Amino acid sequence: MLPPPRLVATPTAILSALPQEQHGFIELLQNPRKVTHAGRDFWLGTLHGQPVVLALSKIGKVAAAITATALIERFGVERIVFTGVAGGLGAAVNVGDVVVATDFVQHDLDASPLYPRYEVPLYGRTRFDSDAALTALLFKAVCGALAAGSKSGITRRFPEARVHRGLIASGDRFVSGARESRALQSALAGAGHEVLAVEMEGAAVAQVCLDYGVSFAAVRTISDRADDSAHIDFPRFVEQVASGYAHAIVEQFLALL
Ligand code: ADE
């Protein structure tokens, strides 16, 4: 019998902010080829049987938008999957948990009183959605990765790790204070945005992908609680834990395409 047809022919971009979040991925590529463009290294090849482009956004919304645009314009990707870490804002979102983004808001965007707070001017919208189908696959991949967690060491370190699905806030600020994160969360909630986590790139990539009609999904492992110890928790998690989650999730995800 013939194997089932694969859904994917064009490469999938696997995007992270930092090299530590993709540690070990380049070594797993078959037929790896490096292309340097716009001050960034893009790695093309086959990962777990699927054509991929590995890329780093660097940190912040502008840098992320540049990488996303390059992935689309130069490498022709039709789907971008972000894997990285975030600070937990939702009450039940703990270090070691995983958040799959349904949509994004820019928490530092404020063109009021010309436009409502958080609204992106001239887009007529505040929130940018992830692609529903791609996000459903990513959610399934995370559940699979956590279920198989003992193999990758995830459940040994974080036996209570849970997966959440919801809104992520992005902004050009590392949130590292309990008072600040509470204020951020309540300001957003007051405008009707119940956020689960905060990071620095997702909303920018979502906006680029909307403009180009490219599918986008994102998964963030919680490295810190955006509180007074975030500046200690974040680097430790990024160095020691983040790529283990990324490998487990991306392997499951690519098998679903
Ligand atoms: N990414 C991971 N933790 C974060 C935090 N506390 N603030 C912003 N981005 C983050």
PDB file of C-alpha atoms and ligand atoms in Angstrom:
ATOM      1  CA  MET A   1       0.000   0.000   0.000  1.00  0.00           C
ATOM      2  CA  LEU A   2       1.198   3.539  -0.754  1.00  0.00           C
ATOM      3  CA  PRO A   3       2.039   5.721   2.269  1.00  0.00           C
ATOM      4  CA  PRO A   4      -0.471   8.540   2.914  1.00  0.00           C
ATOM      5  CA  PRO A   5       0.334  11.747   0.994  1.00  0.00           C
ATOM      6  CA  ARG A   6       2.218  14.369   3.033  1.00  0.00           C
ATOM      7  CA  LEU A   7       0.423  17.670   3.502  1.00  0.00           C
ATOM      8  CA  VAL A   8       3.589  19.740   3.279  1.00  0.00           C
ATOM      9  CA  ALA A   9       5.883  20.480   0.337  1.00  0.00           C
ATOM     10  CA  THR A  10       7.068  24.007   1.150  1.00  0.00           C
ATOM     11  CA  PRO A  11       9.399  24.452   4.102  1.00  0.00           C
ATOM     12  CA  THR A  12       8.106  25.144   7.589  1.00  0.00           C
ATOM     13  CA  ALA A  13       9.965  27.870   9.441  1.00  0.00           C
ATOM     14  CA  ILE A  14      10.967  26.986  12.988  1.00  0.00           C
ATOM     15  CA  LEU A  15      11.567  30.307  14.673  1.00  0.00           C
ATOM     16  CA  SER A  16      12.935  31.139  18.137  1.00  0.00           C
ATOM     17  CA  ALA A  17      14.324  34.292  19.689  1.00  0.00           C
ATOM     18  CA  LEU A  18      17.541  32.907  21.157  1.00  0.00           C
ATOM     19  CA  PRO A  19      20.052  30.255  20.069  1.00  0.00           C
ATOM     20  CA  GLN A  20      19.572  28.399  23.386  1.00  0.00           C
ATOM     21  CA  GLU A  21      15.894  27.866  22.527  1.00  0.00           C
ATOM     22  CA  GLN A  22      16.975  25.932  19.415  1.00  0.00           C
ATOM     23  CA  HIS A  23      20.070  24.291  20.875  1.00  0.00           C
ATOM     24  CA  GLY A  24      20.896  21.065  18.996  1.00  0.00           C
ATOM     25  CA  PHE A  25      18.469  21.616  16.094  1.00  0.00           C
ATOM     26  CA  ILE A  26      21.083  22.393  13.438  1.00  0.00           C
ATOM     27  CA  GLU A  27      22.932  19.166  14.284  1.00  0.00           C
ATOM     28  CA  LEU A  28      19.735  17.185  13.600  1.00  0.00           C
ATOM     29  CA  LEU A  29      19.229  18.675  10.112  1.00  0.00           C
ATOM     30  CA  GLN A  30      19.705  16.411   7.121  1.00  0.00           C
ATOM     31  CA  ASN A  31      21.336  18.083   4.118  1.00  0.00           C
ATOM     32  CA  PRO A  32      21.959  21.283   6.090  1.00  0.00           C
ATOM     33  CA  ARG A  33      22.641  24.491   4.188  1.00  0.00           C
ATOM     34  CA  LYS A  34      23.334  27.858   5.779  1.00  0.00           C
ATOM     35  CA  VAL A  35      22.201  31.085   4.096  1.00  0.00           C
ATOM     36  CA  THR A  36      23.154  34.406   5.673  1.00  0.00           C
ATOM     37  CA  HIS A  37      20.687  37.176   4.940  1.00  0.00           C
ATOM     38  CA  ALA A  38      19.757  40.446   6.683  1.00  0.00           C
ATOM     39  CA  GLY A  39      22.413  39.836   9.324  1.00  0.00           C
ATOM     40  CA  ARG A  40      20.917  36.488  10.253  1.00  0.00           C
ATOM     41  CA  ASP A  41      21.795  32.833   9.634  1.00  0.00           C
ATOM     42  CA  PHE A  42      19.026  30.710   8.153  1.00  0.00           C
ATOM     43  CA  TRP A  43      19.513  26.924   8.152  1.00  0.00           C
ATOM     44  CA  LEU A  44      17.699  24.971   5.474  1.00  0.00           C
ATOM     45  CA  GLY A  45      17.383  21.200   5.556  1.00  0.00           C
ATOM     46  CA  THR A  46      15.197  18.280   6.505  1.00  0.00           C
ATOM     47  CA  LEU A  47      14.150  17.748  10.113  1.00  0.00           C
ATOM     48  CA  HIS A  48      12.289  14.578  11.122  1.00  0.00           C
ATOM     49  CA  GLY A  49      11.441  14.049   7.455  1.00  0.00           C
ATOM     50  CA  GLN A  50      10.063  17.562   6.809  1.00  0.00           C
ATOM     51  CA  PRO A  51      11.639  20.477   4.912  1.00  0.00           C
ATOM     52  CA  VAL A  52      12.372  23.277   7.376  1.00  0.00           C
ATOM     53  CA  VAL A  53      14.121  26.603   7.733  1.00  0.00           C
ATOM     54  CA  LEU A  54      15.573  27.217  11.189  1.00  0.00           C
ATOM     55  CA  ALA A  55      15.800  30.885  12.131  1.00  0.00           C
ATOM     56  CA  LEU A  56      16.371  33.152  15.107  1.00  0.00           C
ATOM     57  CA  SER A  57      14.370  36.335  15.515  1.00  0.00           C
ATOM     58  CA  LYS A  58      16.689  37.880  18.107  1.00  0.00           C
ATOM     59  CA  ILE A  59      14.846  39.785  20.829  1.00  0.00           C
ATOM     60  CA  GLY A  60      12.023  42.298  20.472  1.00  0.00           C
ATOM     61  CA  LYS A  61       9.233  43.083  18.047  1.00  0.00           C
ATOM     62  CA  VAL A  62      11.245  44.864  15.354  1.00  0.00           C
ATOM     63  CA  ALA A  63      13.912  42.157  15.158  1.00  0.00           C
ATOM     64  CA  ALA A  64      11.206  39.479  15.053  1.00  0.00           C
ATOM     65  CA  ALA A  65       9.328  41.257  12.261  1.00  0.00           C
ATOM     66  CA  ILE A  66      12.537  41.450  10.207  1.00  0.00           C
ATOM     67  CA  THR A  67      13.215  37.723  10.554  1.00  0.00           C
ATOM     68  CA  ALA A  68       9.601  36.822   9.784  1.00  0.00           C
ATOM     69  CA  THR A  69       9.603  39.017   6.676  1.00  0.00           C
ATOM     70  CA  ALA A  70      12.870  37.492   5.481  1.00  0.00           C
ATOM     71  CA  LEU A  71      11.500  33.974   6.001  1.00  0.00           C
ATOM     72  CA  ILE A  72       8.526  34.792   3.803  1.00  0.00           C
ATOM     73  CA  GLU A  73      10.141  36.997   1.136  1.00  0.00           C
ATOM     74  CA  ARG A  74      13.450  35.202   0.741  1.00  0.00           C
ATOM     75  CA  PHE A  75      12.694  31.603   1.702  1.00  0.00           C
ATOM     76  CA  GLY A  76       9.068  31.339   0.603  1.00  0.00           C
ATOM     77  CA  VAL A  77       7.805  29.746   3.798  1.00  0.00           C
ATOM     78  CA  GLU A  78       4.036  29.360   4.049  1.00  0.00           C
ATOM     79  CA  ARG A  79       3.929  28.570   7.747  1.00  0.00           C
ATOM     80  CA  ILE A  80       5.920  29.808  10.707  1.00  0.00           C
ATOM     81  CA  VAL A  81       6.034  28.049  14.059  1.00  0.00           C
ATOM     82  CA  PHE A  82       7.565  29.916  16.967  1.00  0.00           C
ATOM     83  CA  THR A  83       9.026  27.913  19.831  1.00  0.00           C
ATOM     84  CA  GLY A  84      10.455  29.697  22.830  1.00  0.00           C
ATOM     85  CA  VAL A  85       9.907  30.813  26.409  1.00  0.00           C
ATOM     86  CA  ALA A  86       7.651  33.361  28.096  1.00  0.00           C
ATOM     87  CA  GLY A  87       6.865  34.808  31.488  1.00  0.00           C
ATOM     88  CA  GLY A  88       3.704  33.462  33.116  1.00  0.00           C
ATOM     89  CA  LEU A  89       1.033  36.078  33.882  1.00  0.00           C
ATOM     90  CA  GLY A  90      -2.146  34.019  34.290  1.00  0.00           C
ATOM     91  CA  ALA A  91      -2.700  32.883  37.894  1.00  0.00           C
ATOM     92  CA  ALA A  92      -2.445  29.186  37.022  1.00  0.00           C
ATOM     93  CA  VAL A  93       0.407  29.489  34.526  1.00  0.00           C
ATOM     94  CA  ASN A  94       3.506  28.170  36.281  1.00  0.00           C
ATOM     95  CA  VAL A  95       7.164  27.692  35.420  1.00  0.00           C
ATOM     96  CA  GLY A  96       7.450  24.517  33.324  1.00  0.00           C
ATOM     97  CA  ASP A  97       3.912  24.856  31.906  1.00  0.00           C
ATOM     98  CA  VAL A  98       3.389  25.351  28.183  1.00  0.00           C
ATOM     99  CA  VAL A  99       1.202  27.990  26.527  1.00  0.00           C
ATOM    100  CA  VAL A 100      -0.055  27.539  22.968  1.00  0.00           C
ATOM    101  CA  ALA A 101      -1.091  30.943  21.608  1.00  0.00           C
ATOM    102  CA  THR A 102      -4.571  31.483  20.235  1.00  0.00           C
ATOM    103  CA  ASP A 103      -3.893  35.188  19.630  1.00  0.00           C
ATOM    104  CA  PHE A 104      -1.595  38.077  20.493  1.00  0.00           C
ATOM    105  CA  VAL A 105      -1.797  41.647  21.782  1.00  0.00           C
ATOM    106  CA  GLN A 106       0.976  44.272  21.909  1.00  0.00           C
ATOM    107  CA  HIS A 107       0.918  45.369  25.545  1.00  0.00           C
ATOM    108  CA  ASP A 108       3.161  48.395  24.873  1.00  0.00           C
ATOM    109  CA  LEU A 109       1.162  49.807  21.959  1.00  0.00           C
ATOM    110  CA  ASP A 110      -0.683  52.982  22.947  1.00  0.00           C
ATOM    111  CA  ALA A 111      -1.773  55.495  20.297  1.00  0.00           C
ATOM    112  CA  SER A 112      -4.546  56.845  22.534  1.00  0.00           C
ATOM    113  CA  PRO A 113      -6.453  59.083  22.377  1.00  0.00           C
ATOM    114  CA  LEU A 114      -6.228  58.768  18.587  1.00  0.00           C
ATOM    115  CA  TYR A 115      -7.007  55.047  18.784  1.00  0.00           C
ATOM    116  CA  PRO A 116      -8.164  52.831  21.655  1.00  0.00           C
ATOM    117  CA  ARG A 117      -5.322  51.626  23.837  1.00  0.00           C
ATOM    118  CA  TYR A 118      -3.617  48.480  22.435  1.00  0.00           C
ATOM    119  CA  GLU A 119      -5.249  48.891  18.994  1.00  0.00           C
ATOM    120  CA  VAL A 120      -2.792  48.683  16.099  1.00  0.00           C
ATOM    121  CA  PRO A 121      -3.467  51.873  14.117  1.00  0.00           C
ATOM    122  CA  LEU A 122      -4.849  51.416  10.608  1.00  0.00           C
ATOM    123  CA  TYR A 123      -5.445  47.703  11.145  1.00  0.00           C
ATOM    124  CA  GLY A 124      -8.677  48.285  13.054  1.00  0.00           C
ATOM    125  CA  ARG A 125      -7.758  45.515  15.452  1.00  0.00           C
ATOM    126  CA  THR A 126      -6.054  44.889  18.743  1.00  0.00           C
ATOM    127  CA  ARG A 127      -5.552  41.135  18.651  1.00  0.00           C
ATOM    128  CA  PHE A 128      -3.885  39.085  15.941  1.00  0.00           C
ATOM    129  CA  ASP A 129      -4.918  35.438  15.688  1.00  0.00           C
ATOM    130  CA  SER A 130      -2.774  32.365  15.280  1.00  0.00           C
ATOM    131  CA  ASP A 131      -3.785  30.068  12.456  1.00  0.00           C
ATOM    132  CA  ALA A 132      -6.480  27.807  13.933  1.00  0.00           C
ATOM    133  CA  ALA A 133      -5.531  24.611  12.071  1.00  0.00           C
ATOM    134  CA  LEU A 134      -1.792  24.956  12.697  1.00  0.00           C
ATOM    135  CA  THR A 135      -2.448  25.837  16.331  1.00  0.00           C
ATOM    136  CA  ALA A 136      -4.617  22.732  16.768  1.00  0.00           C
ATOM    137  CA  LEU A 137      -1.716  20.605  15.491  1.00  0.00           C
ATOM    138  CA  LEU A 138       0.710  22.400  17.792  1.00  0.00           C
ATOM    139  CA  PHE A 139      -1.569  21.854  20.781  1.00  0.00           C
ATOM    140  CA  LYS A 140      -1.761  18.159  19.951  1.00  0.00           C
ATOM    141  CA  ALA A 141       2.029  18.066  19.633  1.00  0.00           C
ATOM    142  CA  VAL A 142       2.479  19.672  23.063  1.00  0.00           C
ATOM    143  CA  CYS A 143       0.081  17.165  24.652  1.00  0.00           C
ATOM    144  CA  GLY A 144       2.059  14.352  23.006  1.00  0.00           C
ATOM    145  CA  ALA A 145       5.371  15.822  24.154  1.00  0.00           C
ATOM    146  CA  LEU A 146       4.175  16.140  27.754  1.00  0.00           C
ATOM    147  CA  ALA A 147       2.718  12.617  27.684  1.00  0.00           C
ATOM    148  CA  ALA A 148       6.074  11.285  26.477  1.00  0.00           C
ATOM    149  CA  GLY A 149       7.816  13.670  28.854  1.00  0.00           C
ATOM    150  CA  SER A 150       9.815  11.153  30.843  1.00  0.00           C
ATOM    151  CA  LYS A 151      11.843  10.370  27.708  1.00  0.00           C
ATOM    152  CA  SER A 152      12.778  14.011  27.153  1.00  0.00           C
ATOM    153  CA  GLY A 153      13.184  14.736  30.866  1.00  0.00           C
ATOM    154  CA  ILE A 154      10.311  17.260  30.920  1.00  0.00           C
ATOM    155  CA  THR A 155       8.093  15.463  33.399  1.00  0.00           C
ATOM    156  CA  ARG A 156      11.048  14.501  35.594  1.00  0.00           C
ATOM    157  CA  ARG A 157      11.806  18.187  36.131  1.00  0.00           C
ATOM    158  CA  PHE A 158       8.256  19.486  35.999  1.00  0.00           C
ATOM    159  CA  PRO A 159       5.943  16.587  36.905  1.00  0.00           C
ATOM    160  CA  GLU A 160       2.979  18.950  37.198  1.00  0.00           C
ATOM    161  CA  ALA A 161       3.552  20.638  33.801  1.00  0.00           C
ATOM    162  CA  ARG A 162       0.276  21.661  32.161  1.00  0.00           C
ATOM    163  CA  VAL A 163      -0.629  22.923  28.713  1.00  0.00           C
ATOM    164  CA  HIS A 164      -2.715  26.093  28.342  1.00  0.00           C
ATOM    165  CA  ARG A 165      -4.267  27.697  25.288  1.00  0.00           C
ATOM    166  CA  GLY A 166      -4.946  31.431  25.094  1.00  0.00           C
ATOM    167  CA  LEU A 167      -3.857  35.008  24.620  1.00  0.00           C
ATOM    168  CA  ILE A 168      -0.179  36.059  24.750  1.00  0.00           C
ATOM    169  CA  ALA A 169       0.997  39.648  25.254  1.00  0.00           C
ATOM    170  CA  SER A 170       4.134  40.877  23.467  1.00  0.00           C
ATOM    171  CA  GLY A 171       6.132  44.035  24.077  1.00  0.00           C
ATOM    172  CA  ASP A 172       9.613  45.488  24.008  1.00  0.00           C
ATOM    173  CA  ARG A 173      10.207  44.993  27.694  1.00  0.00           C
ATOM    174  CA  PHE A 174      11.473  42.161  29.860  1.00  0.00           C
ATOM    175  CA  VAL A 175       8.892  42.120  32.654  1.00  0.00           C
ATOM    176  CA  SER A 176      10.726  41.423  35.891  1.00  0.00           C
ATOM    177  CA  GLY A 177       8.735  42.653  38.849  1.00  0.00           C
ATOM    178  CA  ALA A 178       5.667  41.331  40.647  1.00  0.00           C
ATOM    179  CA  ARG A 179       4.106  44.780  40.850  1.00  0.00           C
ATOM    180  CA  GLU A 180       4.762  45.490  37.199  1.00  0.00           C
ATOM    181  CA  SER A 181       3.386  42.166  36.015  1.00  0.00           C
ATOM    182  CA  ARG A 182       0.253  42.597  38.152  1.00  0.00           C
ATOM    183  CA  ALA A 183      -0.254  46.109  36.756  1.00  0.00           C
ATOM    184  CA  LEU A 184       0.272  44.857  33.203  1.00  0.00           C
ATOM    185  CA  GLN A 185      -2.167  42.024  33.650  1.00  0.00           C
ATOM    186  CA  SER A 186      -4.872  44.150  35.240  1.00  0.00           C
ATOM    187  CA  ALA A 187      -4.552  46.942  32.645  1.00  0.00           C
ATOM    188  CA  LEU A 188      -4.970  44.382  29.880  1.00  0.00           C
ATOM    189  CA  ALA A 189      -7.830  42.628  31.703  1.00  0.00           C
ATOM    190  CA  GLY A 190      -9.532  46.014  32.156  1.00  0.00           C
ATOM    191  CA  ALA A 191      -9.548  46.367  28.374  1.00  0.00           C
ATOM    192  CA  GLY A 192     -10.966  42.853  27.967  1.00  0.00           C
ATOM    193  CA  HIS A 193      -7.696  40.995  27.344  1.00  0.00           C
ATOM    194  CA  GLU A 194      -7.072  38.096  29.744  1.00  0.00           C
ATOM    195  CA  VAL A 195      -3.469  37.187  29.018  1.00  0.00           C
ATOM    196  CA  LEU A 196      -1.708  33.985  29.978  1.00  0.00           C
ATOM    197  CA  ALA A 197       1.893  34.954  29.285  1.00  0.00           C
ATOM    198  CA  VAL A 198       4.209  37.746  28.234  1.00  0.00           C
ATOM    199  CA  GLU A 199       7.083  37.696  25.743  1.00  0.00           C
ATOM    200  CA  MET A 200       8.737  40.034  23.265  1.00  0.00           C
ATOM    201  CA  GLU A 201       8.126  38.808  19.698  1.00  0.00           C
ATOM    202  CA  GLY A 202       4.916  36.887  19.012  1.00  0.00           C
ATOM    203  CA  ALA A 203       2.536  39.739  18.179  1.00  0.00           C
ATOM    204  CA  ALA A 204       5.015  41.165  15.681  1.00  0.00           C
ATOM    205  CA  VAL A 205       5.360  37.844  13.853  1.00  0.00           C
ATOM    206  CA  ALA A 206       1.567  37.440  13.887  1.00  0.00           C
ATOM    207  CA  GLN A 207       1.156  40.885  12.297  1.00  0.00           C
ATOM    208  CA  VAL A 208       3.677  40.118   9.540  1.00  0.00           C
ATOM    209  CA  CYS A 209       2.000  36.765   8.884  1.00  0.00           C
ATOM    210  CA  LEU A 210      -1.430  38.414   8.651  1.00  0.00           C
ATOM    211  CA  ASP A 211      -0.115  40.908   6.093  1.00  0.00           C
ATOM    212  CA  TYR A 212       1.427  38.152   3.958  1.00  0.00           C
ATOM    213  CA  GLY A 213      -1.316  35.540   4.390  1.00  0.00           C
ATOM    214  CA  VAL A 214       1.106  33.100   6.002  1.00  0.00           C
ATOM    215  CA  SER A 215       0.030  30.636   8.733  1.00  0.00           C
ATOM    216  CA  PHE A 216       1.476  31.230  12.166  1.00  0.00           C
ATOM    217  CA  ALA A 217       1.404  29.234  15.394  1.00  0.00           C
ATOM    218  CA  ALA A 218       3.405  29.697  18.567  1.00  0.00           C
ATOM    219  CA  VAL A 219       4.266  27.735  21.654  1.00  0.00           C
ATOM    220  CA  ARG A 220       5.927  29.201  24.729  1.00  0.00           C
ATOM    221  CA  THR A 221       7.263  27.314  27.707  1.00  0.00           C
ATOM    222  CA  ILE A 222       7.052  29.295  30.930  1.00  0.00           C
ATOM    223  CA  SER A 223      10.553  30.169  32.103  1.00  0.00           C
ATOM    224  CA  ASP A 224       9.613  32.609  34.880  1.00  0.00           C
ATOM    225  CA  ARG A 225       6.638  34.346  36.455  1.00  0.00           C
ATOM    226  CA  ALA A 226       7.634  37.848  35.259  1.00  0.00           C
ATOM    227  CA  ASP A 227       8.138  38.627  38.962  1.00  0.00           C
ATOM    228  CA  ASP A 228      10.990  39.772  41.188  1.00  0.00           C
ATOM    229  CA  SER A 229      13.038  36.636  40.453  1.00  0.00           C
ATOM    230  CA  ALA A 230      12.406  36.584  36.683  1.00  0.00           C
ATOM    231  CA  HIS A 231      15.912  37.879  35.939  1.00  0.00           C
ATOM    232  CA  ILE A 232      17.334  34.771  37.708  1.00  0.00           C
ATOM    233  CA  ASP A 233      14.735  32.203  36.588  1.00  0.00           C
ATOM    234  CA  PHE A 234      14.767  33.203  32.914  1.00  0.00           C
ATOM    235  CA  PRO A 235      18.478  32.663  32.078  1.00  0.00           C
ATOM    236  CA  ARG A 236      18.621  29.436  34.086  1.00  0.00           C
ATOM    237  CA  PHE A 237      15.577  28.000  32.311  1.00  0.00           C
ATOM    238  CA  VAL A 238      16.800  29.131  28.898  1.00  0.00           C
ATOM    239  CA  GLU A 239      20.191  27.496  29.417  1.00  0.00           C
ATOM    240  CA  GLN A 240      19.051  24.278  31.054  1.00  0.00           C
ATOM    241  CA  VAL A 241      15.494  23.457  30.030  1.00  0.00           C
ATOM    242  CA  ALA A 242      14.079  25.351  27.025  1.00  0.00           C
ATOM    243  CA  SER A 243      15.586  23.311  24.189  1.00  0.00           C
ATOM    244  CA  GLY A 244      14.449  20.013  25.753  1.00  0.00           C
ATOM    245  CA  TYR A 245      10.844  21.162  25.444  1.00  0.00           C
ATOM    246  CA  ALA A 246      11.464  22.517  21.940  1.00  0.00           C
ATOM    247  CA  HIS A 247      12.881  19.213  20.681  1.00  0.00           C
ATOM    248  CA  ALA A 248      10.048  17.157  22.130  1.00  0.00           C
ATOM    249  CA  ILE A 249       7.343  19.497  20.795  1.00  0.00           C
ATOM    250  CA  VAL A 250       8.824  20.098  17.334  1.00  0.00           C
ATOM    251  CA  GLU A 251       9.391  16.377  16.737  1.00  0.00           C
ATOM    252  CA  GLN A 252       5.745  15.627  17.563  1.00  0.00           C
ATOM    253  CA  PHE A 253       4.553  18.608  15.516  1.00  0.00           C
ATOM    254  CA  LEU A 254       6.478  17.748  12.346  1.00  0.00           C
ATOM    255  CA  ALA A 255       5.143  14.182  12.519  1.00  0.00           C
ATOM    256  CA  LEU A 256       1.612  15.621  12.353  1.00  0.00           C
ATOM    257  CA  LEU A 257       2.142  17.645   9.143  1.00  0.00           C
TER     258      LEU A 257
HETATM  259  N1  ADE B   1      10.267  35.981  28.008  1.00  0.00           N
HETATM  260  C1  ADE B   1      10.442  35.122  29.039  1.00  0.00           C
HETATM  261  N2  ADE B   1      10.195  35.705  30.209  1.00  0.00           N
HETATM  262  C2  ADE B   1       9.835  36.978  29.922  1.00  0.00           C
HETATM  263  C3  ADE B   1       9.481  38.086  30.711  1.00  0.00           C
HETATM  264  N3  ADE B   1       9.436  37.998  32.035  1.00  0.00           N
HETATM  265  N4  ADE B   1       9.199  39.264  30.082  1.00  0.00           N
HETATM  266  C4  ADE B   1       9.260  39.343  28.735  1.00  0.00           C
HETATM  267  N5  ADE B   1       9.600  38.329  27.938  1.00  0.00           N
HETATM  268  C5  ADE B   1       9.889  37.153  28.536  1.00  0.00           C
END
